[in-house]
Amino acid sequence: VRLWRSDCDDPGTVASVATVVALWPSVRGNLDIERVVQDLPASVRVLIGSQPDIPLGSAAGYLQARLFSTILPILLLIYGIGLGAAAIGGAEEDGTLQLVVTAPVSRTRVAAERLGASLLLLVGLAGLGLLTTVLLGLPAGVFDEVSVSRVALATAAVTALAVLHATVAFTAGAVTGRRGTAIAVASSVAVGGYLLHAVAASAEVIRPLRAVSPWWWLLDRNLLVQPPTVLALWLPILLSAILVVVAMLAFDRRDLRFP
């Protein structure tokens, strides 16, 4: 299977995560950071997952702000959207899919295997980020304050967010046969949800609408110290499964485009 790979691959992920974790000892217990954050607008504070009772000078506050609400979600979303868009839309656009579907296998199987390979790569990249966090976090003293299981839980929630957007891209590609359209649709969902989550924190009139933002599902609570919710872990997976069914039906019934 020929899959698109973005620049957000293994070395980039390792370097980004390692930088965040390695800086933890210099931030530990720093009250000045907390004062700076409290002066920021509410829309900015919610985007970094800041909560009044969890200081950024703590491991939970620092990792939430620097890793699990910014660096890791962005890396995984870019990678997942690229993979999802390439699985059907990209292959159809460059003319390689048309030959594949002439083989004596169903279109559903072709699509399922391509999606499975894409999600396996995405989960593997998330696992690499988790491994990097654990290996560098142990000597840095991160796990003096948070447990490895909590870090794994937060990584799983970020991965669920990325899987949702990857399946949005996959579905758009399966429906349209165009990689560019698939990327545009999934990116719009990601950016739109991000902005809605930010604006809703400052605008009381639209605050109830944040419930439809996948970013709010992820950042509503700090999973490094607080219990997870269905919204953070299972709702993205459920929606992803529904999107996959839509993609399979659309791809199985439409005529393929030719480049």
PDB file of C-alpha atoms in Angstrom, residues 4-127:
ATOM      1  CA  TRP A   4       1.397   9.515   2.045  1.00  0.00           C
ATOM      2  CA  ARG A   5       3.822  10.477   4.784  1.00  0.00           C
ATOM      3  CA  SER A   6       4.067  13.955   6.200  1.00  0.00           C
ATOM      4  CA  ASP A   7       7.088  15.698   7.659  1.00  0.00           C
ATOM      5  CA  CYS A   8       5.656  14.909  11.104  1.00  0.00           C
ATOM      6  CA  ASP A   9       7.248  11.459  11.151  1.00  0.00           C
ATOM      7  CA  ASP A  10       9.260   9.526  13.725  1.00  0.00           C
ATOM      8  CA  PRO A  11      12.346  11.804  14.118  1.00  0.00           C
ATOM      9  CA  GLY A  12      10.223  14.952  14.304  1.00  0.00           C
ATOM     10  CA  THR A  13       7.961  13.477  16.938  1.00  0.00           C
ATOM     11  CA  VAL A  14      10.828  12.179  19.045  1.00  0.00           C
ATOM     12  CA  ALA A  15      12.637  15.521  18.880  1.00  0.00           C
ATOM     13  CA  SER A  16       9.534  17.548  19.751  1.00  0.00           C
ATOM     14  CA  VAL A  17       8.475  15.355  22.661  1.00  0.00           C
ATOM     15  CA  ALA A  18      12.042  15.029  23.945  1.00  0.00           C
ATOM     16  CA  THR A  19      12.475  18.799  23.987  1.00  0.00           C
ATOM     17  CA  VAL A  20       9.339  19.293  26.074  1.00  0.00           C
ATOM     18  CA  VAL A  21      10.203  16.582  28.589  1.00  0.00           C
ATOM     19  CA  ALA A  22      13.852  17.596  28.866  1.00  0.00           C
ATOM     20  CA  LEU A  23      12.866  21.151  29.820  1.00  0.00           C
ATOM     21  CA  TRP A  24      10.761  19.977  32.757  1.00  0.00           C
ATOM     22  CA  PRO A  25      13.510  20.251  35.448  1.00  0.00           C
ATOM     23  CA  SER A  26      14.043  23.925  34.578  1.00  0.00           C
ATOM     24  CA  VAL A  27      10.315  24.658  34.959  1.00  0.00           C
ATOM     25  CA  ARG A  28       9.581  22.591  38.045  1.00  0.00           C
ATOM     26  CA  GLY A  29       8.115  24.709  40.829  1.00  0.00           C
ATOM     27  CA  ASN A  30       8.486  27.945  38.861  1.00  0.00           C
ATOM     28  CA  LEU A  31       5.758  30.289  40.104  1.00  0.00           C
ATOM     29  CA  ASP A  32       6.553  33.003  37.577  1.00  0.00           C
ATOM     30  CA  ILE A  33       5.073  30.881  34.790  1.00  0.00           C
ATOM     31  CA  GLU A  34       1.824  30.587  36.688  1.00  0.00           C
ATOM     32  CA  ARG A  35       1.601  34.356  37.112  1.00  0.00           C
ATOM     33  CA  VAL A  36       2.152  34.886  33.389  1.00  0.00           C
ATOM     34  CA  VAL A  37      -0.504  32.353  32.455  1.00  0.00           C
ATOM     35  CA  GLN A  38      -3.086  33.875  34.789  1.00  0.00           C
ATOM     36  CA  ASP A  39      -2.723  37.179  32.931  1.00  0.00           C
ATOM     37  CA  LEU A  40      -3.536  35.550  29.595  1.00  0.00           C
ATOM     38  CA  PRO A  41      -7.050  35.726  28.078  1.00  0.00           C
ATOM     39  CA  ALA A  42      -9.396  32.892  28.987  1.00  0.00           C
ATOM     40  CA  SER A  43      -9.422  31.721  25.362  1.00  0.00           C
ATOM     41  CA  VAL A  44      -5.662  31.169  25.471  1.00  0.00           C
ATOM     42  CA  ARG A  45      -5.716  29.447  28.861  1.00  0.00           C
ATOM     43  CA  VAL A  46      -8.273  26.871  27.763  1.00  0.00           C
ATOM     44  CA  LEU A  47      -6.247  26.041  24.660  1.00  0.00           C
ATOM     45  CA  ILE A  48      -3.296  24.989  26.777  1.00  0.00           C
ATOM     46  CA  GLY A  49      -5.505  23.124  29.222  1.00  0.00           C
ATOM     47  CA  SER A  50      -4.724  25.449  32.112  1.00  0.00           C
ATOM     48  CA  GLN A  51      -6.793  24.901  35.244  1.00  0.00           C
ATOM     49  CA  PRO A  52      -6.664  27.047  38.422  1.00  0.00           C
ATOM     50  CA  ASP A  53      -6.090  24.114  40.764  1.00  0.00           C
ATOM     51  CA  ILE A  54      -3.279  22.566  38.677  1.00  0.00           C
ATOM     52  CA  PRO A  55      -0.262  24.904  38.529  1.00  0.00           C
ATOM     53  CA  LEU A  56       1.938  24.912  35.453  1.00  0.00           C
ATOM     54  CA  GLY A  57       4.923  24.447  37.732  1.00  0.00           C
ATOM     55  CA  SER A  58       3.676  20.927  38.432  1.00  0.00           C
ATOM     56  CA  ALA A  59       4.362  17.977  36.140  1.00  0.00           C
ATOM     57  CA  ALA A  60       0.668  17.559  35.385  1.00  0.00           C
ATOM     58  CA  GLY A  61       0.171  21.215  34.517  1.00  0.00           C
ATOM     59  CA  TYR A  62       3.370  21.488  32.498  1.00  0.00           C
ATOM     60  CA  LEU A  63       2.867  18.342  30.420  1.00  0.00           C
ATOM     61  CA  GLN A  64      -0.762  19.218  29.794  1.00  0.00           C
ATOM     62  CA  ALA A  65       0.113  22.716  28.576  1.00  0.00           C
ATOM     63  CA  ARG A  66       3.201  21.898  26.539  1.00  0.00           C
ATOM     64  CA  LEU A  67       2.656  18.331  25.339  1.00  0.00           C
ATOM     65  CA  PHE A  68      -0.897  17.008  25.533  1.00  0.00           C
ATOM     66  CA  SER A  69      -2.774  20.127  24.461  1.00  0.00           C
ATOM     67  CA  THR A  70      -0.349  21.490  21.858  1.00  0.00           C
ATOM     68  CA  ILE A  71       2.689  19.592  20.548  1.00  0.00           C
ATOM     69  CA  LEU A  72       1.392  16.019  20.456  1.00  0.00           C
ATOM     70  CA  PRO A  73      -2.137  16.775  19.143  1.00  0.00           C
ATOM     71  CA  ILE A  74      -0.768  18.972  16.354  1.00  0.00           C
ATOM     72  CA  LEU A  75       1.801  16.371  15.281  1.00  0.00           C
ATOM     73  CA  LEU A  76      -0.698  13.510  15.317  1.00  0.00           C
ATOM     74  CA  LEU A  77      -3.460  15.494  13.591  1.00  0.00           C
ATOM     75  CA  ILE A  78      -1.197  16.574  10.731  1.00  0.00           C
ATOM     76  CA  TYR A  79       0.088  13.040  10.310  1.00  0.00           C
ATOM     77  CA  GLY A  80      -3.342  11.403  10.643  1.00  0.00           C
ATOM     78  CA  ILE A  81      -5.107  13.788   8.264  1.00  0.00           C
ATOM     79  CA  GLY A  82      -2.395  13.254   5.667  1.00  0.00           C
ATOM     80  CA  LEU A  83      -2.629   9.483   5.949  1.00  0.00           C
ATOM     81  CA  GLY A  84      -6.427   9.459   5.898  1.00  0.00           C
ATOM     82  CA  ALA A  85      -6.572  11.700   2.847  1.00  0.00           C
ATOM     83  CA  ALA A  86      -4.032   9.603   0.955  1.00  0.00           C
ATOM     84  CA  ALA A  87      -5.591   6.208   1.661  1.00  0.00           C
ATOM     85  CA  ILE A  88      -8.366   6.545  -0.952  1.00  0.00           C
ATOM     86  CA  GLY A  89      -8.456  10.116  -2.244  1.00  0.00           C
ATOM     87  CA  GLY A  90      -4.719  10.377  -2.807  1.00  0.00           C
ATOM     88  CA  ALA A  91      -4.369   6.976  -4.433  1.00  0.00           C
ATOM     89  CA  GLU A  92      -7.348   7.609  -6.697  1.00  0.00           C
ATOM     90  CA  GLU A  93      -6.071  11.044  -7.660  1.00  0.00           C
ATOM     91  CA  ASP A  94      -2.634   9.780  -8.708  1.00  0.00           C
ATOM     92  CA  GLY A  95      -4.078   6.808 -10.604  1.00  0.00           C
ATOM     93  CA  THR A  96      -2.769   3.933  -8.480  1.00  0.00           C
ATOM     94  CA  LEU A  97      -6.079   2.905  -6.918  1.00  0.00           C
ATOM     95  CA  GLN A  98      -7.853   2.125 -10.176  1.00  0.00           C
ATOM     96  CA  LEU A  99      -5.563  -0.831 -10.856  1.00  0.00           C
ATOM     97  CA  VAL A 100      -5.880  -2.133  -7.303  1.00  0.00           C
ATOM     98  CA  VAL A 101      -9.669  -2.375  -7.421  1.00  0.00           C
ATOM     99  CA  THR A 102      -9.503  -4.565 -10.548  1.00  0.00           C
ATOM    100  CA  ALA A 103      -8.111  -7.369  -8.390  1.00  0.00           C
ATOM    101  CA  PRO A 104     -10.559 -10.094  -7.285  1.00  0.00           C
ATOM    102  CA  VAL A 105     -11.210  -8.487  -3.893  1.00  0.00           C
ATOM    103  CA  SER A 106     -14.046  -6.273  -2.791  1.00  0.00           C
ATOM    104  CA  ARG A 107     -13.711  -2.515  -2.641  1.00  0.00           C
ATOM    105  CA  THR A 108     -14.661  -2.700   1.020  1.00  0.00           C
ATOM    106  CA  ARG A 109     -11.649  -4.880   1.743  1.00  0.00           C
ATOM    107  CA  VAL A 110      -9.346  -2.559  -0.188  1.00  0.00           C
ATOM    108  CA  ALA A 111     -10.609   0.460   1.730  1.00  0.00           C
ATOM    109  CA  ALA A 112     -10.509  -1.336   5.088  1.00  0.00           C
ATOM    110  CA  GLU A 113      -6.931  -2.494   4.604  1.00  0.00           C
ATOM    111  CA  ARG A 114      -5.780   0.958   3.542  1.00  0.00           C
ATOM    112  CA  LEU A 115      -7.491   2.573   6.499  1.00  0.00           C
ATOM    113  CA  GLY A 116      -6.116  -0.082   8.843  1.00  0.00           C
ATOM    114  CA  ALA A 117      -2.574   0.551   7.628  1.00  0.00           C
ATOM    115  CA  SER A 118      -3.038   4.300   8.058  1.00  0.00           C
ATOM    116  CA  LEU A 119      -4.354   3.989  11.602  1.00  0.00           C
ATOM    117  CA  LEU A 120      -1.603   1.523  12.494  1.00  0.00           C
ATOM    118  CA  LEU A 121       0.997   4.090  11.449  1.00  0.00           C
ATOM    119  CA  LEU A 122      -0.813   6.782  13.421  1.00  0.00           C
ATOM    120  CA  VAL A 123      -1.055   4.685  16.587  1.00  0.00           C
ATOM    121  CA  GLY A 124       2.579   3.700  16.158  1.00  0.00           C
ATOM    122  CA  LEU A 125       3.618   7.345  16.059  1.00  0.00           C
ATOM    123  CA  ALA A 126       1.583   8.033  19.201  1.00  0.00           C
ATOM    124  CA  GLY A 127       3.242   5.048  20.870  1.00  0.00           C
TER     125      GLY A 127
END
